[in-house]
XYZ file of C-alpha atoms in Angstrom:
517
model
C -21.700 -8.006 -17.826
C -21.188 -9.348 -14.311
C -23.453 -7.183 -12.112
C -23.064 -6.915 -8.340
C -25.913 -5.961 -6.022
C -25.989 -4.670 -2.460
C -27.856 -6.554 0.247
C -30.538 -3.853 0.255
C -30.997 -4.256 -3.498
C -31.203 -8.041 -3.209
C -33.864 -7.780 -0.510
C -35.896 -5.393 -2.671
C -35.686 -7.755 -5.651
C -36.716 -10.669 -3.434
C -39.752 -8.818 -2.075
C -40.852 -7.749 -5.541
C -40.556 -11.312 -6.827
C -42.345 -12.854 -3.829
C -45.365 -10.626 -4.427
C -46.183 -12.619 -7.546
C -45.197 -16.129 -6.381
C -46.740 -18.767 -4.100
C -45.214 -18.799 -0.583
C -41.994 -20.757 -0.306
C -41.249 -20.727 -4.046
C -37.916 -18.910 -3.818
C -36.772 -21.017 -0.847
C -37.553 -24.196 -2.757
C -35.735 -22.917 -5.844
C -32.732 -21.926 -3.721
C -32.686 -25.324 -2.039
C -32.812 -27.155 -5.369
C -30.074 -24.987 -6.919
C -27.834 -25.425 -3.889
C -28.463 -29.177 -3.780
C -27.461 -29.439 -7.438
C -24.290 -27.492 -6.611
C -23.597 -29.789 -3.657
C -24.062 -32.878 -5.829
C -21.554 -31.527 -8.340
C -19.049 -31.015 -5.498
C -19.675 -34.586 -4.350
C -19.018 -35.810 -7.881
C -22.677 -36.636 -8.558
C -22.238 -39.906 -6.650
C -23.551 -38.986 -3.233
C -24.490 -42.484 -2.051
C -23.679 -42.586 1.663
C -21.450 -39.514 1.422
C -21.302 -37.957 4.876
C -22.809 -34.460 4.614
C -23.255 -32.030 7.510
C -25.803 -29.236 7.084
C -25.728 -26.238 9.439
C -29.194 -24.660 9.513
C -29.618 -21.297 11.207
C -32.667 -19.490 12.553
C -33.647 -17.441 9.497
C -34.560 -18.139 5.903
C -30.960 -19.065 5.159
C -31.554 -21.953 7.559
C -34.715 -22.762 5.614
C -32.652 -22.920 2.418
C -30.263 -25.282 4.211
C -33.139 -27.569 5.272
C -34.308 -27.748 1.654
C -30.757 -28.737 0.649
C -30.700 -31.419 3.356
C -33.975 -32.870 2.076
C -32.773 -33.060 -1.529
C -29.417 -34.593 -0.617
C -31.003 -37.135 1.717
C -33.366 -38.249 -1.053
C -30.287 -38.556 -3.298
C -28.940 -41.187 -0.823
C -26.360 -38.977 0.902
C -25.956 -39.597 4.635
C -27.160 -36.180 5.806
C -26.883 -34.856 9.357
C -28.465 -31.501 10.214
C -27.421 -29.294 13.119
C -30.470 -27.080 13.615
C -29.822 -23.718 15.276
C -33.435 -22.560 15.212
C -36.544 -22.615 17.326
C -39.460 -23.722 15.077
C -41.904 -21.332 16.756
C -39.701 -18.405 15.722
C -39.137 -19.510 12.124
C -40.933 -18.031 9.136
C -43.768 -20.061 7.638
C -41.537 -20.999 4.702
C -38.711 -22.173 6.975
C -41.140 -24.231 9.076
C -42.396 -25.895 5.911
C -38.789 -26.672 4.950
C -38.234 -28.119 8.442
C -41.222 -30.452 8.089
C -39.944 -31.638 4.724
C -36.523 -32.341 6.238
C -38.085 -34.203 9.170
C -39.994 -36.419 6.728
C -36.826 -37.157 4.726
C -34.043 -39.633 5.537
C -31.944 -36.753 6.896
C -30.921 -37.008 10.544
C -31.798 -33.883 12.549
C -29.631 -33.310 15.595
C -30.118 -31.100 18.640
C -27.618 -28.259 18.374
C -28.388 -27.048 21.883
C -25.473 -28.996 23.329
C -22.805 -26.776 21.821
C -19.810 -28.813 22.926
C -21.321 -31.940 21.381
C -22.015 -30.059 18.123
C -18.431 -28.853 17.897
C -17.171 -32.351 18.664
C -19.372 -33.752 15.890
C -17.858 -31.313 13.391
C -14.325 -32.119 14.483
C -14.520 -35.890 14.790
C -16.528 -36.919 11.741
C -14.866 -37.324 8.349
C -17.296 -35.171 6.330
C -17.444 -35.276 2.537
C -19.161 -31.865 2.547
C -20.315 -29.244 5.041
C -23.154 -26.912 4.031
C -23.234 -23.498 5.728
C -26.792 -22.228 6.090
C -26.345 -20.448 9.401
C -26.912 -16.782 8.521
C -26.209 -15.896 4.871
C -26.755 -12.158 4.353
C -28.966 -11.873 7.438
C -26.285 -11.271 10.072
C -25.695 -7.855 11.634
C -23.542 -8.705 14.667
C -20.336 -10.687 15.171
C -20.459 -14.449 15.479
C -19.356 -15.176 19.021
C -19.544 -17.701 21.843
C -20.665 -21.235 21.003
C -21.288 -20.410 17.359
C -17.806 -18.965 17.025
C -16.398 -22.277 18.291
C -18.542 -24.067 15.693
C -17.294 -21.801 12.879
C -13.679 -22.329 13.933
C -14.240 -26.101 13.977
C -15.650 -25.949 10.415
C -12.726 -23.809 9.256
C -10.288 -26.365 10.649
C -11.693 -29.117 8.424
C -10.104 -29.953 5.073
C -13.326 -31.022 3.359
C -15.295 -28.891 0.867
C -17.587 -26.290 2.446
C -20.557 -24.899 0.515
C -21.928 -21.559 1.761
C -25.516 -20.717 0.923
C -25.908 -17.169 -0.421
C -22.966 -15.805 1.615
C -20.443 -17.301 4.061
C -21.838 -16.765 7.541
C -20.034 -13.924 9.295
C -18.923 -12.151 6.097
C -20.393 -8.765 5.186
C -21.826 -9.318 1.713
C -21.578 -5.615 0.874
C -17.971 -4.961 1.903
C -16.103 -8.262 2.259
C -15.268 -7.431 5.884
C -15.640 -9.928 8.700
C -18.551 -8.701 10.790
C -16.789 -7.638 13.963
C -18.093 -4.260 15.094
C -21.193 -3.576 17.154
C -22.821 -0.238 16.339
C -24.013 2.127 19.028
C -27.690 2.970 19.323
C -27.192 6.121 17.225
C -25.617 4.100 14.413
C -22.066 5.235 15.060
C -19.321 2.597 15.256
C -19.117 0.948 18.642
C -16.486 -1.177 20.291
C -14.557 -3.580 18.090
C -14.999 -7.267 18.793
C -13.358 -10.296 17.328
C -15.612 -11.922 14.759
C -15.455 -15.096 12.746
C -16.695 -16.159 9.349
C -17.033 -19.467 7.556
C -14.207 -20.130 5.083
C -16.055 -21.816 2.241
C -14.513 -23.530 -0.750
C -17.701 -22.800 -2.713
C -20.510 -20.261 -2.420
C -23.800 -20.412 -4.270
C -25.254 -16.931 -4.027
C -28.938 -16.337 -4.700
C -30.784 -13.788 -6.853
C -27.637 -11.795 -7.700
C -23.925 -11.617 -7.012
C -22.672 -9.493 -4.103
C -19.582 -7.244 -3.956
C -18.365 -8.578 -0.602
C -17.768 -12.003 -2.109
C -15.049 -10.537 -4.342
C -13.058 -8.005 -2.312
C -11.148 -7.749 0.984
C -11.769 -11.072 2.845
C -14.388 -12.206 0.350
C -12.164 -14.277 -1.884
C -10.610 -16.113 1.068
C -14.009 -16.912 2.558
C -16.304 -17.359 -0.461
C -14.109 -19.609 -2.594
C -15.603 -20.414 -5.997
C -18.758 -18.342 -6.470
C -21.801 -19.519 -8.438
C -24.822 -17.283 -8.996
C -28.339 -18.778 -8.891
C -30.860 -16.142 -10.115
C -33.801 -18.346 -9.026
C -35.696 -17.586 -12.247
C -36.633 -14.092 -11.075
C -37.877 -11.812 -13.838
C -35.217 -9.304 -14.859
C -37.726 -6.431 -14.566
C -37.393 -6.664 -10.786
C -33.665 -5.852 -10.851
C -32.379 -2.283 -10.342
C -29.133 -1.011 -11.887
C -26.301 -2.820 -10.060
C -24.226 -1.101 -7.402
C -21.018 -2.338 -9.088
C -19.774 -5.022 -11.422
C -16.936 -7.477 -11.806
C -14.111 -6.550 -14.142
C -14.083 -8.462 -17.376
C -12.324 -8.177 -20.733
C -15.579 -6.967 -22.274
C -15.309 -3.747 -20.254
C -12.071 -2.705 -21.963
C -12.237 -4.710 -25.203
C -12.912 -1.594 -27.294
C -9.378 -0.368 -26.499
C -7.731 -3.645 -27.564
C -6.424 -3.298 -31.083
C -4.050 -5.493 -33.093
C -1.026 -3.632 -34.399
C -0.818 -2.530 -37.996
C 2.219 -3.378 -40.091
C 2.539 0.271 -41.124
C 3.369 1.588 -37.663
C 6.462 2.666 -35.754
C 7.544 3.403 -32.181
C 5.973 6.835 -32.354
C 2.624 5.175 -32.983
C 2.549 3.761 -29.470
C 3.374 6.773 -27.362
C 6.034 7.978 -24.964
C 6.018 7.333 -21.230
C 8.245 8.750 -18.501
C 8.507 7.099 -15.081
C 9.495 9.789 -12.563
C 10.993 8.631 -9.262
C 14.251 7.065 -8.240
C 15.431 8.839 -5.108
C 18.624 7.529 -3.548
C 18.327 3.875 -2.607
C 15.060 3.422 -4.537
C 16.231 3.137 -8.141
C 14.606 -0.275 -8.557
C 11.058 1.082 -8.404
C 11.180 3.260 -11.552
C 13.149 0.565 -13.358
C 10.408 -1.996 -12.624
C 7.677 0.408 -13.732
C 9.613 1.273 -16.891
C 10.165 -2.373 -17.776
C 6.439 -3.028 -17.267
C 5.612 -0.159 -19.633
C 8.016 -1.582 -22.224
C 6.540 -5.085 -21.963
C 3.023 -3.679 -22.319
C 3.755 -1.936 -25.573
C 4.750 1.692 -25.009
C 6.766 3.006 -27.960
C 9.463 4.886 -25.993
C 10.069 4.469 -22.282
C 12.068 6.884 -20.126
C 13.030 6.258 -16.513
C 13.618 9.639 -14.908
C 15.632 9.759 -11.693
C 15.493 12.313 -8.938
C 19.066 11.387 -8.037
C 21.938 9.728 -9.896
C 20.434 8.225 -13.026
C 22.251 5.002 -13.970
C 23.975 5.000 -17.335
C 21.687 2.222 -18.614
C 19.644 -0.783 -17.508
C 21.788 -3.812 -18.343
C 18.781 -6.158 -18.288
C 16.671 -3.853 -20.453
C 18.924 -1.536 -22.472
C 15.939 -0.340 -24.510
C 15.014 1.935 -21.602
C 16.268 5.514 -21.727
C 17.487 6.689 -18.320
C 17.510 10.404 -17.578
C 18.304 12.865 -14.805
C 15.140 14.691 -13.691
C 16.803 18.098 -13.818
C 17.548 17.706 -17.513
C 14.414 15.913 -18.699
C 11.727 17.543 -20.834
C 8.464 15.623 -20.417
C 7.173 16.830 -23.772
C 4.231 14.717 -24.870
C 5.001 11.774 -22.594
C 2.483 10.143 -20.317
C 3.890 10.653 -16.825
C 3.997 8.015 -14.091
C 5.011 9.846 -10.924
C 5.902 8.270 -7.602
C 7.786 4.954 -7.858
C 10.739 5.384 -5.495
C 10.244 9.168 -5.529
C 10.667 9.799 -1.810
C 9.182 12.795 -0.018
C 11.972 15.379 -0.192
C 11.519 18.975 -1.309
C 12.936 18.086 -4.721
C 10.427 15.255 -4.994
C 7.629 17.676 -4.107
C 8.741 20.132 -6.791
C 8.964 17.432 -9.457
C 5.442 16.295 -8.603
C 4.113 19.855 -8.749
C 5.644 20.293 -12.221
C 4.052 17.048 -13.392
C 0.635 18.105 -12.087
C 0.928 21.403 -13.957
C 1.739 19.634 -17.230
C -1.055 18.979 -19.752
C -0.004 15.317 -19.991
C -1.976 12.315 -18.724
C -0.565 11.384 -15.309
C -0.462 8.205 -13.208
C 0.077 8.954 -9.509
C 1.520 6.186 -7.370
C 3.411 5.567 -4.125
C 5.225 8.647 -2.772
C 3.380 10.968 -5.150
C 0.210 9.990 -3.268
C 1.872 10.511 0.103
C 3.046 13.982 -0.906
C -0.441 14.865 -2.137
C -2.010 13.615 1.084
C 0.283 15.896 3.105
C -0.389 19.136 1.223
C -3.758 20.736 0.380
C -2.144 22.744 -2.421
C -1.161 19.598 -4.281
C -4.622 18.163 -3.678
C -6.148 21.194 -5.374
C -3.753 20.836 -8.318
C -4.865 17.225 -8.832
C -8.566 18.066 -8.614
C -8.232 20.928 -11.143
C -6.383 18.929 -13.788
C -7.999 18.731 -17.233
C -5.991 15.800 -18.606
C -6.490 12.220 -17.440
C -5.383 11.497 -13.887
C -5.084 7.909 -12.694
C -4.318 7.150 -9.023
C -3.177 3.756 -7.701
C -3.270 3.847 -3.871
C -2.959 0.881 -1.558
C -5.213 1.064 1.543
C -2.734 2.988 3.710
C -2.183 5.596 0.990
C -5.944 5.858 0.502
C -6.355 6.374 4.247
C -3.872 9.263 4.177
C -5.607 10.844 1.193
C -9.026 10.657 2.881
C -7.759 11.396 6.407
C -9.096 8.109 7.706
C -7.674 4.953 9.233
C -6.702 1.984 7.103
C -9.353 -0.045 8.941
C -12.022 2.443 7.859
C -10.876 2.232 4.240
C -10.903 -1.565 4.278
C -14.306 -1.695 5.948
C -15.808 0.204 3.014
C -13.575 -0.287 -0.005
C -16.081 0.542 -2.749
C -17.180 3.754 -1.076
C -13.572 4.749 -0.323
C -12.549 4.339 -3.964
C -15.568 6.337 -5.090
C -14.815 9.147 -2.616
C -11.243 9.359 -3.865
C -12.400 9.489 -7.480
C -14.829 12.308 -6.732
C -12.490 14.300 -4.504
C -9.628 14.248 -6.996
C -11.600 14.058 -10.253
C -9.562 10.986 -11.101
C -9.741 7.366 -12.097
C -8.781 5.382 -9.003
C -7.485 1.851 -8.507
C -7.753 0.980 -4.810
C -5.366 -1.959 -4.630
C -5.789 -5.119 -2.577
C -7.600 -8.426 -2.827
C -10.385 -7.537 -5.222
C -8.944 -4.200 -6.348
C -11.643 -1.549 -6.791
C -11.690 0.723 -9.842
C -13.739 3.925 -9.571
C -14.453 7.086 -11.539
C -16.559 10.076 -10.509
C -19.282 9.402 -13.064
C -19.026 5.676 -13.814
C -19.997 2.389 -12.249
C -17.559 0.998 -9.701
C -15.775 -2.207 -10.702
C -14.149 -4.978 -8.652
C -11.279 -6.869 -10.262
C -11.444 -10.685 -9.971
C -7.944 -11.589 -11.193
C -4.828 -11.901 -9.051
C -3.694 -13.922 -6.063
C -1.307 -13.709 -3.059
C 1.723 -13.828 -5.377
C 1.160 -10.082 -5.779
C 1.814 -9.503 -2.068
C 5.461 -8.652 -2.609
C 7.538 -5.522 -3.136
C 7.527 -4.026 -6.614
C 4.188 -5.304 -7.910
C 2.619 -1.879 -7.371
C 5.372 -0.308 -9.478
C 4.600 -2.830 -12.195
C 0.895 -1.931 -12.118
C 1.698 1.779 -12.413
C 3.884 1.040 -15.440
C 1.114 -0.922 -17.148
C -1.360 1.918 -16.552
C 1.056 4.407 -18.113
C 1.774 2.166 -21.106
C -1.912 1.759 -21.953
C -2.538 5.495 -21.600
C 0.435 6.162 -23.883
C -1.133 3.920 -26.516
C -4.315 5.975 -26.472
C -6.480 4.006 -24.090
C -9.053 6.131 -22.206
C -8.334 6.376 -18.476
C -11.160 4.064 -17.382
C -10.257 1.340 -19.868
C -6.558 1.728 -19.005
C -7.302 1.211 -15.310
C -9.574 -1.768 -15.960
C -7.196 -3.368 -18.460
C -4.072 -2.791 -16.386
C -5.608 -4.217 -13.225
C -6.981 -7.243 -15.058
C -3.665 -7.944 -16.842
C -1.643 -7.491 -13.650
C -3.740 -10.095 -11.847
C -4.001 -12.397 -14.851
C -0.212 -12.555 -15.142
C 0.022 -13.667 -11.504
C -2.744 -16.230 -12.025
C -1.029 -17.686 -15.095
C 2.310 -17.948 -13.298
C 0.802 -19.672 -10.263
C -0.987 -22.094 -12.569
C 2.435 -22.921 -14.025
C 3.808 -23.600 -10.531
C 5.665 -20.289 -10.209
C 4.445 -18.886 -6.900
C 2.498 -17.691 -5.097
C 5.306 -17.915 -2.552
C 8.477 -16.215 -3.720
C 7.233 -14.836 -7.028
C 9.213 -11.671 -7.817
C 7.612 -8.618 -9.390
C 9.889 -8.782 -12.447
C 8.584 -12.274 -13.237
C 5.183 -10.787 -14.027
C 6.475 -8.987 -17.105
C 6.613 -11.802 -19.705
C 3.301 -13.188 -18.456
C 1.649 -9.773 -18.796
C 2.987 -9.389 -22.310
C 1.669 -12.818 -23.279
C -1.772 -12.097 -21.834
C -2.020 -8.733 -23.593
C -1.013 -10.221 -26.936
C -3.580 -13.011 -26.561
C -6.302 -10.434 -25.971
C -5.260 -8.253 -28.909
C -5.039 -11.221 -31.280
C -8.719 -11.987 -30.613
C -9.702 -8.571 -31.959
C -8.542 -9.312 -35.506
């Protein structure tokens, strides 16, 4: 299990732990853990390595001062830019400051902002440690500090963020860039900045914002340091990271005494004029992920066959009987009246249904279809991207992205469905289950057709008897894993085509199933 905790939960755990510990214990543990992480980044040979530590005004700055002390005693050449007034620091942070002052570290006056920015830019740093704000920031980074952050982000050296990259919302993965009004309502939008770290060591527990939206670009490689806090202080997590263990029960090796009927039927319904490629991609994905029979059902002008994948059965929608097939509705469907009627028929069917693309847009536009989805008894799986989610919830895309976990959960509850909110760190939600963030995938997936592929995988797993939650978790993980494997082989991320995912997905799925023997 890879639990994720909100900032409020982390603060509650910290307070509960501090009640039974001597003052400064957690700060010292955090400093030691982060120093060990820094030494591993430096290759455990820190002698005279040029290290810049940015220490902010709060306890995150105190953690940074502890790191500076440890690294200086390990013979690194440590410079500290201190953005704090000692009289306003906590007792623990002041103690950390005294320790740093008594160490070989060089403490510099950060008051001269232009000089601080110049120092960042001109020095050839082996490592920069971000201890400016951590999870303690509630307003955008601006002014002199914004110039400092931009100077750090322009460097090519490793950057280690303590607890959370400064400027990133640890709950949502958004860049902190909106000032709230006095009544708590959203205020005017302002440009914000956040540290782009190559590594983050996060304390007490992992946070969702490190793994979704801008989190993966800004947090880099995440390490969790629990700081030896007793597990009794931890509440149930607010979410967790997707992992094979969450869907392993559905992974089964195939028996010799089986046939195509053993692995289910799936029908991809879409293919309006000019959009035939979408259902073909989804159908091929379903084939490569093990569905027994795969139909591609076209709203208009079904091709005679797919020359690249003749195993697919192509049908005209007006003559197709869905029977016992799992239905994937939406790839290339369009939003015509005929498309609407096909979708309505699918929603009335007792079959498991995956709703994607134009099916979601049609549902968003008509309350009657929304009611049909919510009343369904069979499994319903929805795969919106942020704009489709915004239409379904009557919000802006910015509002969806600013609160991805909550948006996915609202969709799941409103439509009584399993929901995959796509994007960096896709979010999987169900009305009555813990929300999950998917850690696999990379920018190679930012190309046309990859959403069709994901819908096809979801349908294939449902057709093989996977429960909806496990199908969503497994499909999302496999989709991203295929992209990761291809990039590791030098195929992408730039220019990777959606169809190239198919063999890599098949290989990943077979590896997982072979482990279950």
